[in-house]
GROMACS .gro file of C-alpha atoms in nm:
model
  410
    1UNK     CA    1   8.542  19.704  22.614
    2UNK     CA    2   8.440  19.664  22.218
    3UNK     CA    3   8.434  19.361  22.042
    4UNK     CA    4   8.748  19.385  21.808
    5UNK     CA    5   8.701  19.009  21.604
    6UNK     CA    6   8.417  18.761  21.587
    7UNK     CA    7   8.532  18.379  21.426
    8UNK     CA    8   8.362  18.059  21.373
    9UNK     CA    9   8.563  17.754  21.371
   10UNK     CA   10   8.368  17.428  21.248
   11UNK     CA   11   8.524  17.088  21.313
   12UNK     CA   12   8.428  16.738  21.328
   13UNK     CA   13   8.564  16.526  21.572
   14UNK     CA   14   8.306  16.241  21.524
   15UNK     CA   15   8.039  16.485  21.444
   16UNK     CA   16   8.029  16.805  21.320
   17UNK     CA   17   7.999  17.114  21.530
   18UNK     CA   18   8.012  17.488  21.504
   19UNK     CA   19   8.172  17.741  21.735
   20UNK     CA   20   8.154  18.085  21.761
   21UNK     CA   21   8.468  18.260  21.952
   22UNK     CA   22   8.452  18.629  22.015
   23UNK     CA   23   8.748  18.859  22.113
   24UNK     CA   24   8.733  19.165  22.286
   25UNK     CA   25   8.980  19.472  22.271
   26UNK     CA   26   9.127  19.415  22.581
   27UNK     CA   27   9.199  19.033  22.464
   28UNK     CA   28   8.907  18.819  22.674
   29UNK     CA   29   8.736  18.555  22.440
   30UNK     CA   30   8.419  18.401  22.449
   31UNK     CA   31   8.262  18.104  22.303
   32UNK     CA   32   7.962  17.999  22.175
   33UNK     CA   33   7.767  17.705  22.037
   34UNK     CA   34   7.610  17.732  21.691
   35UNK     CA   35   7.571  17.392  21.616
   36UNK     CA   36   7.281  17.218  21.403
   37UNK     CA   37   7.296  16.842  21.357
   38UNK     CA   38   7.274  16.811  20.920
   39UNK     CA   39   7.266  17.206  20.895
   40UNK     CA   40   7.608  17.328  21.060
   41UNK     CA   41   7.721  17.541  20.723
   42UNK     CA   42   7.387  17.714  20.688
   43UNK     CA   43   7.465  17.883  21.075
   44UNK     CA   44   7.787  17.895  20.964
   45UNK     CA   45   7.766  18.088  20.667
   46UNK     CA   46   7.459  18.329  20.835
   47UNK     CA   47   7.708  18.406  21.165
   48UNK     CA   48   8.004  18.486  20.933
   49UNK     CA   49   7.857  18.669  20.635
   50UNK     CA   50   7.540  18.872  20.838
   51UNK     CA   51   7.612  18.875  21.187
   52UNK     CA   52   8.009  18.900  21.231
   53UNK     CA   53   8.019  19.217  21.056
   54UNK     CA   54   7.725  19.359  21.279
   55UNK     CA   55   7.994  19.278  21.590
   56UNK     CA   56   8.300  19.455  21.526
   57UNK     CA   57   8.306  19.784  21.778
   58UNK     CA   58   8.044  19.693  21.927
   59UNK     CA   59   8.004  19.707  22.328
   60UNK     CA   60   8.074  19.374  22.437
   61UNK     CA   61   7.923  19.428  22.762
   62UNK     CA   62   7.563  19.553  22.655
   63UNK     CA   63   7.429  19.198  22.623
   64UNK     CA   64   7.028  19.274  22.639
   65UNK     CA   65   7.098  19.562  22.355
   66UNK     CA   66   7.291  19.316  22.108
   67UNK     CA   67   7.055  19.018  22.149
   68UNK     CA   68   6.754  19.262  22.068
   69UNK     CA   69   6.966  19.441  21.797
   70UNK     CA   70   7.062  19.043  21.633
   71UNK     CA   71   6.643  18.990  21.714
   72UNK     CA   72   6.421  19.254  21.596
   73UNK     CA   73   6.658  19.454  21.384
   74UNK     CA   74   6.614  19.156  21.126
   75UNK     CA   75   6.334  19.154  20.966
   76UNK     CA   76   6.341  18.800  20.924
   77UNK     CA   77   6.278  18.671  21.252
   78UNK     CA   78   6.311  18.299  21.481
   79UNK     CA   79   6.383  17.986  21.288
   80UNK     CA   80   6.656  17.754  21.364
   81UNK     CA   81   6.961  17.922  21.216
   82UNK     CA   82   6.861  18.280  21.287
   83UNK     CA   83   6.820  18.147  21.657
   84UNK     CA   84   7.130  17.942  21.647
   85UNK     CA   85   7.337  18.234  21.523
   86UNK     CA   86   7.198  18.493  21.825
   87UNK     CA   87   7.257  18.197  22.056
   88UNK     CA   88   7.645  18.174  21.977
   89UNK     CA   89   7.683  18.542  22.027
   90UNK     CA   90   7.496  18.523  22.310
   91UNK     CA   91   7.654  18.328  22.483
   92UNK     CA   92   7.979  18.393  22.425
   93UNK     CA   93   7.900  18.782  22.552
   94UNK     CA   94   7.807  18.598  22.876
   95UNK     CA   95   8.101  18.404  22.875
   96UNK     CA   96   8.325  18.731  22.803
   97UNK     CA   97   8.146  18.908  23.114
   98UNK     CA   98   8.139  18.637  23.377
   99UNK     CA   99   8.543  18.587  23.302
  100UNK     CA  100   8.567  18.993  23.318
  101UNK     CA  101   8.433  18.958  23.679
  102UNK     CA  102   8.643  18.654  23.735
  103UNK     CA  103   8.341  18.406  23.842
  104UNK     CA  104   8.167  18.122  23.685
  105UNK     CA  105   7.892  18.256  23.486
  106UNK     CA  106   7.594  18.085  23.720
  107UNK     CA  107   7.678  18.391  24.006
  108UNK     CA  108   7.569  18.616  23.737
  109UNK     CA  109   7.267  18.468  23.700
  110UNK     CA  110   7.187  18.495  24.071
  111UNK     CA  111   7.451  18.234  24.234
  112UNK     CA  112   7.356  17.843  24.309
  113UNK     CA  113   7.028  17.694  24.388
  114UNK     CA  114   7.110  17.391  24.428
  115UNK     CA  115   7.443  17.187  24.489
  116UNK     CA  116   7.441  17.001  24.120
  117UNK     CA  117   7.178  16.916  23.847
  118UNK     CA  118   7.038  16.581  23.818
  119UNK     CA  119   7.142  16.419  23.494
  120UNK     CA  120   6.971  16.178  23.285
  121UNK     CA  121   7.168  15.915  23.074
  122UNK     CA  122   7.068  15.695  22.776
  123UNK     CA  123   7.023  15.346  22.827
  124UNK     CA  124   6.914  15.110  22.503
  125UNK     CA  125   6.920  14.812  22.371
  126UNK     CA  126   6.803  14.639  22.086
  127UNK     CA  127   6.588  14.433  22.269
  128UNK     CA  128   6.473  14.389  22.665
  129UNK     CA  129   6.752  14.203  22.786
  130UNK     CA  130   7.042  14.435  22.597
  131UNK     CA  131   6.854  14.698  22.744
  132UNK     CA  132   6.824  14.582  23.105
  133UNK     CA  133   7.262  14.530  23.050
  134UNK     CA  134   7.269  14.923  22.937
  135UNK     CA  135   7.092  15.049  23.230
  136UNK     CA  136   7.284  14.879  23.499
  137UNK     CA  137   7.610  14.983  23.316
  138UNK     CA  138   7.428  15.374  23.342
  139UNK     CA  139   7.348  15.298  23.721
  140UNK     CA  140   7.726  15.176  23.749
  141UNK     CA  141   7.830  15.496  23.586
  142UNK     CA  142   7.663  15.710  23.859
  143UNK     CA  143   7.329  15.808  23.697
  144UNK     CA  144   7.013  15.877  23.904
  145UNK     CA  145   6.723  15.889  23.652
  146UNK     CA  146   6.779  15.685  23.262
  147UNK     CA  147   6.588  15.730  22.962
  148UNK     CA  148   6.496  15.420  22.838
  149UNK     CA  149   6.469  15.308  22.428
  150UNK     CA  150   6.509  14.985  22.253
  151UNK     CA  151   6.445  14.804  21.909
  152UNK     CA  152   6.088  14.734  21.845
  153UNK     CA  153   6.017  14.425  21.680
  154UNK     CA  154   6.009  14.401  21.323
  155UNK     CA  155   6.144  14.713  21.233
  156UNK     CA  156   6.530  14.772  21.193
  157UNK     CA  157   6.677  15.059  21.277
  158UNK     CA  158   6.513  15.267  21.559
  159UNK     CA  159   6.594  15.586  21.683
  160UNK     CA  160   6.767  15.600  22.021
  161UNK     CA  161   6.900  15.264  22.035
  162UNK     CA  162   7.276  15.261  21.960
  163UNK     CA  163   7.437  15.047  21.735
  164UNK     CA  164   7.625  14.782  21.903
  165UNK     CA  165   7.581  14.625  22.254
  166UNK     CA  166   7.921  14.764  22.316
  167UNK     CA  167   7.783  15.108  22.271
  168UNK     CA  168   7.439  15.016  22.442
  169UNK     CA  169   7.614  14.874  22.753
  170UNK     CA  170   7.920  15.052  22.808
  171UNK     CA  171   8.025  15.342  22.946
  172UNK     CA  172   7.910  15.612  22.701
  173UNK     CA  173   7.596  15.628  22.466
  174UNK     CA  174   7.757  15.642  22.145
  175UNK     CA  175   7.405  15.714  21.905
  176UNK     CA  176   7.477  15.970  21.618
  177UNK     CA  177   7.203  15.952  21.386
  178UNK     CA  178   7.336  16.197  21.117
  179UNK     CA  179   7.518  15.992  20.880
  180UNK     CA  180   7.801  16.125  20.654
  181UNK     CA  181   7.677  16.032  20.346
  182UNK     CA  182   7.567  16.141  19.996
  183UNK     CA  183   7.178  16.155  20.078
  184UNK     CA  184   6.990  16.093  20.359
  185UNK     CA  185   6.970  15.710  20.544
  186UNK     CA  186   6.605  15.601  20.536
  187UNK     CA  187   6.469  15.445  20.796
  188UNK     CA  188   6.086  15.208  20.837
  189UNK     CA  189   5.794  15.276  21.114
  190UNK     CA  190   5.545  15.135  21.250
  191UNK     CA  191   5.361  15.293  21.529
  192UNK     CA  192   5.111  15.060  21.578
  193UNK     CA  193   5.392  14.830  21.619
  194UNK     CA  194   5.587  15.023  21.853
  195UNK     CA  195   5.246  15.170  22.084
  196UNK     CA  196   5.158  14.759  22.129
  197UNK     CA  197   5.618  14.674  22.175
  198UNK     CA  198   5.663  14.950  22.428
  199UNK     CA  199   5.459  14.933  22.801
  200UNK     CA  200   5.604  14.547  22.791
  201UNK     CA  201   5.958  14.722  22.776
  202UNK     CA  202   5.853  14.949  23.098
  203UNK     CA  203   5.705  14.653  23.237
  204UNK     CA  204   6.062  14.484  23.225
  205UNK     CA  205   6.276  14.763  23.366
  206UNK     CA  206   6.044  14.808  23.676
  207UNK     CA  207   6.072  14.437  23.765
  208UNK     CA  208   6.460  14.430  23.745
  209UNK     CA  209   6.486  14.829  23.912
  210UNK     CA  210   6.222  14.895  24.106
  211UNK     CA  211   5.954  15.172  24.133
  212UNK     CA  212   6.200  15.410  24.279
  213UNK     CA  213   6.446  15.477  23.963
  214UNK     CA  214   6.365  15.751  23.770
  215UNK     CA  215   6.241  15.647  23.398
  216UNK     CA  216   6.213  15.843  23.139
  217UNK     CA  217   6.113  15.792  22.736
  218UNK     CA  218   6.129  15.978  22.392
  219UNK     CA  219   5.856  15.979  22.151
  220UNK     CA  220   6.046  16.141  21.917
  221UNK     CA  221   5.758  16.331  21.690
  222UNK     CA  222   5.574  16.025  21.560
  223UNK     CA  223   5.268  15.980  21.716
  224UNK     CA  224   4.919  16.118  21.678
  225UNK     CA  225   4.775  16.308  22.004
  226UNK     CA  226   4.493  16.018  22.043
  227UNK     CA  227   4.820  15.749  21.999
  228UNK     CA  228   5.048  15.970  22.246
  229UNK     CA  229   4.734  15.980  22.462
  230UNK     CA  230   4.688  15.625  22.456
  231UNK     CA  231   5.065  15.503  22.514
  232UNK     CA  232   5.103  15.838  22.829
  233UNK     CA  233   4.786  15.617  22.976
  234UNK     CA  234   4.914  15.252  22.907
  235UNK     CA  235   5.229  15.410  23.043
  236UNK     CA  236   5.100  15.496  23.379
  237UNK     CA  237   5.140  15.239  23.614
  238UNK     CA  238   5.494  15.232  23.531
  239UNK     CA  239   5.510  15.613  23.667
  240UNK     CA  240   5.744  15.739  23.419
  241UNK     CA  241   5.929  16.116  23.490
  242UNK     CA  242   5.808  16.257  23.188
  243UNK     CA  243   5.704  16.118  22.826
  244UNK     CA  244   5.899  16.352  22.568
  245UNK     CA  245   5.790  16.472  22.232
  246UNK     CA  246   5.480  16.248  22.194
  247UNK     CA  247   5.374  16.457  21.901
  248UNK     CA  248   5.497  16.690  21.714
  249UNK     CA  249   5.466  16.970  21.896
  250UNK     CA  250   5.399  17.284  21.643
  251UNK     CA  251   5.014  17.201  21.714
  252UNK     CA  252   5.048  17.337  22.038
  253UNK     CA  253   4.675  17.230  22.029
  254UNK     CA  254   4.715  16.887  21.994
  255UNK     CA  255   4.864  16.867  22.366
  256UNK     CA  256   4.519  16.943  22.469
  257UNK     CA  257   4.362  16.598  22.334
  258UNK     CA  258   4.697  16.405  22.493
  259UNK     CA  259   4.620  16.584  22.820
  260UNK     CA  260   4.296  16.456  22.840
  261UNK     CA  261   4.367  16.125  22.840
  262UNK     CA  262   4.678  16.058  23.027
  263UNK     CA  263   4.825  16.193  23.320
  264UNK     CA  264   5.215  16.115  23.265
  265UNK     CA  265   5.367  16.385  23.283
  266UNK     CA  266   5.443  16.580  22.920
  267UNK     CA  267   5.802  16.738  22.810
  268UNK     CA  268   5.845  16.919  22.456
  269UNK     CA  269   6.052  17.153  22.246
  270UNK     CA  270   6.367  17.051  22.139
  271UNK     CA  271   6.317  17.111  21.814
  272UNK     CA  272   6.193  17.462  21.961
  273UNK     CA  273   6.333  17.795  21.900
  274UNK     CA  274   6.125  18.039  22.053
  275UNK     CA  275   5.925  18.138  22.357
  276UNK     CA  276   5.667  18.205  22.136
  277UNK     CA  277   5.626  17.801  22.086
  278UNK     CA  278   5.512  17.777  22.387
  279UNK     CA  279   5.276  18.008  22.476
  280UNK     CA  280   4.983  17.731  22.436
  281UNK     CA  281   5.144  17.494  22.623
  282UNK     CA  282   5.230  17.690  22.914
  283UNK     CA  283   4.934  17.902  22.950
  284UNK     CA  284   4.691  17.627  22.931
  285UNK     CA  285   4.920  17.393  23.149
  286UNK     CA  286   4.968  17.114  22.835
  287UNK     CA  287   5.314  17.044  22.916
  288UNK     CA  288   5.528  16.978  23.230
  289UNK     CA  289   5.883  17.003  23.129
  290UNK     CA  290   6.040  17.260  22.892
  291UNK     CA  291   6.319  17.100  22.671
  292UNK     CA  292   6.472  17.375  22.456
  293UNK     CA  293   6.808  17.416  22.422
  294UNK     CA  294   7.036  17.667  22.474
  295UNK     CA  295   7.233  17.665  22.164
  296UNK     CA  296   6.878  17.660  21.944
  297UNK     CA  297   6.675  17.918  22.168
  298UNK     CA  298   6.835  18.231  22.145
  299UNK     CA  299   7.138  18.171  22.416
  300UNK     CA  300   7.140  18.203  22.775
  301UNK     CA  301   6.946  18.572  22.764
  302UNK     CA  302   6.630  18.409  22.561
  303UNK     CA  303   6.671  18.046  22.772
  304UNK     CA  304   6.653  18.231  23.100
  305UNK     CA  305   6.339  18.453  23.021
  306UNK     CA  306   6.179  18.080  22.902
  307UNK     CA  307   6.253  17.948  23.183
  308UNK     CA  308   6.098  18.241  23.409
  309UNK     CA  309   5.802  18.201  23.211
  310UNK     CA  310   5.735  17.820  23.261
  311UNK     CA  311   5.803  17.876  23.630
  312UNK     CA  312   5.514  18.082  23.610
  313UNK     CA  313   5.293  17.820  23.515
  314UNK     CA  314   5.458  17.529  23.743
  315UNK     CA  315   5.661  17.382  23.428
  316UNK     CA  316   6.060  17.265  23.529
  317UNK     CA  317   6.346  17.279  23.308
  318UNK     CA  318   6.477  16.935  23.082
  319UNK     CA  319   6.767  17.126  22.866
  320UNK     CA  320   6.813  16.944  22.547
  321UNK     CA  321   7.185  16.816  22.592
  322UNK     CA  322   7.282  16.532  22.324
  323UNK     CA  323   7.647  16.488  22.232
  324UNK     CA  324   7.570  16.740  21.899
  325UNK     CA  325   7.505  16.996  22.127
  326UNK     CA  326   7.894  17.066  22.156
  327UNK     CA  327   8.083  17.114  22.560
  328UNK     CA  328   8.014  17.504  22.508
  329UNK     CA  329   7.688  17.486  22.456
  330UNK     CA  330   7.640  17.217  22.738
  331UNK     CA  331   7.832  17.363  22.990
  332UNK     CA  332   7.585  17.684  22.940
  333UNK     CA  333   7.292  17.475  23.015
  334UNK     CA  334   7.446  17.351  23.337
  335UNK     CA  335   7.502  17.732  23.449
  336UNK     CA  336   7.143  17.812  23.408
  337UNK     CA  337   7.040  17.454  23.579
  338UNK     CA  338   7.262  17.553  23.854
  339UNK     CA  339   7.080  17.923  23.878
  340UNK     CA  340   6.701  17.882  23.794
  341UNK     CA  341   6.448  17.784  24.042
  342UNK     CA  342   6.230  17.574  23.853
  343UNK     CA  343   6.512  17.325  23.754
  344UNK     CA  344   6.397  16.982  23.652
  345UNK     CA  345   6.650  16.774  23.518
  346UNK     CA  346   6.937  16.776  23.253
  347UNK     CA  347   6.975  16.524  22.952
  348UNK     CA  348   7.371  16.456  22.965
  349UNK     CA  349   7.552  16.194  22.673
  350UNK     CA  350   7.921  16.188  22.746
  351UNK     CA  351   8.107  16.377  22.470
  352UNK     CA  352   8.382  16.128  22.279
  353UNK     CA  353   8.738  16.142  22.338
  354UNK     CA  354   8.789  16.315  22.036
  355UNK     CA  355   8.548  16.603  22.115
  356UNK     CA  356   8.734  16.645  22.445
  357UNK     CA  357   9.038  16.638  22.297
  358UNK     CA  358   8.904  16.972  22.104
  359UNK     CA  359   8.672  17.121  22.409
  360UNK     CA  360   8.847  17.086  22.699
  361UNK     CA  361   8.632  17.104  22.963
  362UNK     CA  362   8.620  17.126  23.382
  363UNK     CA  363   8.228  17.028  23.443
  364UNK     CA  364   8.175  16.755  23.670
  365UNK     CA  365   7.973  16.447  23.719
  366UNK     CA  366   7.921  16.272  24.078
  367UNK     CA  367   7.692  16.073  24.199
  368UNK     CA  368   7.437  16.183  23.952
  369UNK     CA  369   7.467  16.542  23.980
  370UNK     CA  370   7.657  16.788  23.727
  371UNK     CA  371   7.804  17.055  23.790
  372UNK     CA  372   7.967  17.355  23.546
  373UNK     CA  373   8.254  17.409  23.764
  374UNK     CA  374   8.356  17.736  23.972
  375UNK     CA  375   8.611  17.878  23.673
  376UNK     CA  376   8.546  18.197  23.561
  377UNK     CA  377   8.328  18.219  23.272
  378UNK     CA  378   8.139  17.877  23.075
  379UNK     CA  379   8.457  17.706  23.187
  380UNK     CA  380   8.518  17.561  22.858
  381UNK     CA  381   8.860  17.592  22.619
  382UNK     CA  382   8.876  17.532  22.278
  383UNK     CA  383   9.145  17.435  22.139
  384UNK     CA  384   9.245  17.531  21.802
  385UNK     CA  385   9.522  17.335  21.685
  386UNK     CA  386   9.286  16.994  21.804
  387UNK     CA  387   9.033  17.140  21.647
  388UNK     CA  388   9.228  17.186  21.282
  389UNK     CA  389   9.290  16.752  21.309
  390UNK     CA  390   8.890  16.705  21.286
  391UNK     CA  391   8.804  16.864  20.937
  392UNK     CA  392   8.400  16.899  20.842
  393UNK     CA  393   8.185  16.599  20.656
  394UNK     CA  394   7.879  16.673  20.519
  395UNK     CA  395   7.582  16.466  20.729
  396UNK     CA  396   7.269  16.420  20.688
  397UNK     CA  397   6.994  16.342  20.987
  398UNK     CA  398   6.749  16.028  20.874
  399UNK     CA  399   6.443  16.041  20.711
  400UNK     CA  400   6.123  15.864  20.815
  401UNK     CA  401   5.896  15.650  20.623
  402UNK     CA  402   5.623  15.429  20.746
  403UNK     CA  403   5.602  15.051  20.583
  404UNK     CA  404   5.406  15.154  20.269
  405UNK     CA  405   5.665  15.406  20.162
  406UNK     CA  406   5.504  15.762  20.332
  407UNK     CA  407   5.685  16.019  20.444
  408UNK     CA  408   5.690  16.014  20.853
  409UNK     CA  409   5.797  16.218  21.135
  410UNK     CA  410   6.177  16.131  21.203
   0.00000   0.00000   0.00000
């Protein structure tokens, strides 16, 4: 079975994404996620001019072989749109192979491990009391375990807090920081602000919900190791699931000094791309939870080695899933939570209307569990003539400055 055409189709139903569909010569598709918030053209443009015409007759079967051929027969090697690219192809070989043999793609992997995958929602608010409304409207909505961001005072717009109290306390978190316009929105920070704003937030949400609710918080790049070390320790009583991206995390060193002084538990890497960025953390035990994503890793063939490895060293899985990775690349994360051992938990924002209307999907949500669904393959349909209604707008993620003008981590 060769691979006769390779497409991408990029539309923007609320956001932008990119999708990779792959046809073989007996007629089975595939599909795969090659989506990068604020860079979607530059995968775009590498998958159709480089790697589509690398495709054509080639064994759609011999997954392994095509990853390493897309891998180390560049000489140019990881990054985020080389990684993106192998990802899509990836993972739409896997979805080609698990329809072939008519199951859902997790029996491929090595069949269930567990009966769903705890999810994680997004509750915010732009202060304490909007907040405490978003996470009872998450706990209405079935979730089990909420991250938890608000406004800190002082400073105007913050990242992971959505924009409205509808959007805070409804149904669906409805945050998409890339803005479509000319140049980037900047935004102000202040960590000092935030480190002294934030352990009175946790303090809040365990009064109203208990100690038995599952918190967890973002970071988001900005701190210094001796700040992240000091909020993970101001943090502890409040016994948090995991503090994510405390620092930014390409000093794999830098986990070292956070480690020392806090023991709340440590997830990184979304902004990952490679095993290789974690060597560090996993060897010397710096982290707890690995958050890579599918679509930004490699696929499911580069996720799945990860993932072997960080069992190794007693780290879980925390799959990055926000609403720009699109349904295909999300319901490929819930196939490998569903298979892997070491599963941890999985980030899930409910997709818009419009993006279903485009990726029709059959993954479930009960009772705080997902599940990717027993159809054959990822279980996920694009469809085109949706898809054709939701042209492309440029976007642009936010930029960071602190209050006397400097450049900051976003």
């Amino acid at each position: 079975m060769k691979i006769e055409s390779a497409e991408t189709v990029v539309t923007s139903p609320g956001r932008n994404f990119v999708t990779l569909r792959i046809t073989t010569t007996d007629g089975v598709t595939g599909l795969g996620d090659a989506t990068l918030n604020g860079r979607e053209l530059a995968v775009e443009t590498y998958l159709r001019e480089h790697v589509v015409p690398l495709l054509i007759g080639r064994d759609a079967g011999r997954i392994e072989d095509t990853w390493q051929y897309l891998y180390r027969g560049a000489y140019w090697r990881r990054g985020p749109v080389t990684m993106a690219a192998i990802a899509a192809v990836d993972t739409a070989l896997w979805d080609i192979k698990a329809k072939v043999a008519g199951m859902p793609l997790y029996q491929l992997l090595g069949g269930a491990s567990r009966a769903g995958a705890l999810a994680y929602g997004h509750a915010s608010g732009r202060d304490v009391p909007e907040l405490l409304d978003s996470v009872r409207a998450h706990l209405d909505a079935g979730y089990r375990a909420i991250r938890v961001q608000t406004g800190v005072p002082g400073l105007g717009s913050v990242y992971g807090v959505a924009a409205s109290p509808a959007a805070a306390g409804g149904k669906r978190y409805d945050y998409e920081p890339a803005q479509r316009t000319a140049l980037p929105v900047e935004e102000t920070w202040d960590t000092r602000a935030y480190l002294r704003h934030v352990p009175g937030v946790f303090e809040a949400v365990r009064a109203e919900f208990g100690p038995e609710l599952p918190l967890l918080h973002d970071g988001h790049h900005r701190m210094t190791p001796i700040q992240a070390g000091r909020l993970g320790r101001d943090l502890e009583p409040y016994d948090l699931f995991w503090l994510e991206d405390a620092t930014p995390g390409e000093d794999q060193a830098a986990l070292r000094l956070i480690r020392q002084h806090t023991t709340t538990p440590l997830a990184i890497g979304e902004v990952f791309n490679s095993a290789h960025d974690y060597t560090t953390l996993l060897q010397e035990r710096l982290i707890d939870y690995v958050r890579s994503a599918v679509t930004h890793t490699g696929g499911i063939t580069a996720m799945r080695k990860l993932l072997d490895m960080a069992g190794h060293y007693g780290a879980k899985s925390g799959i990055h899933g926000p609403t720009d990775i699109s349904p295909v690349g999300m319901a490929a994360a819930l196939h490998l939570d569903l298979a892997i051992h070491n599963f941890g938990i999985q980030e899930y924002m409910r997709h818009s209307a419009e993006t279903l209307e485009v990726f029709h999907t059959s993954y479930t949500f009960q009772d705080g569990l997902l599940h990717p669904s027993d159809a054959p393959g990822l279980g996920v349909v694009l469809d085109d003539e949706a898809a054709t209604r939701f042209p492309y707008e440029p976007a642009y993620l936010p930029v960071n400055r602190l209050t006397d003008g400097t450049v900051h981590d976003w």
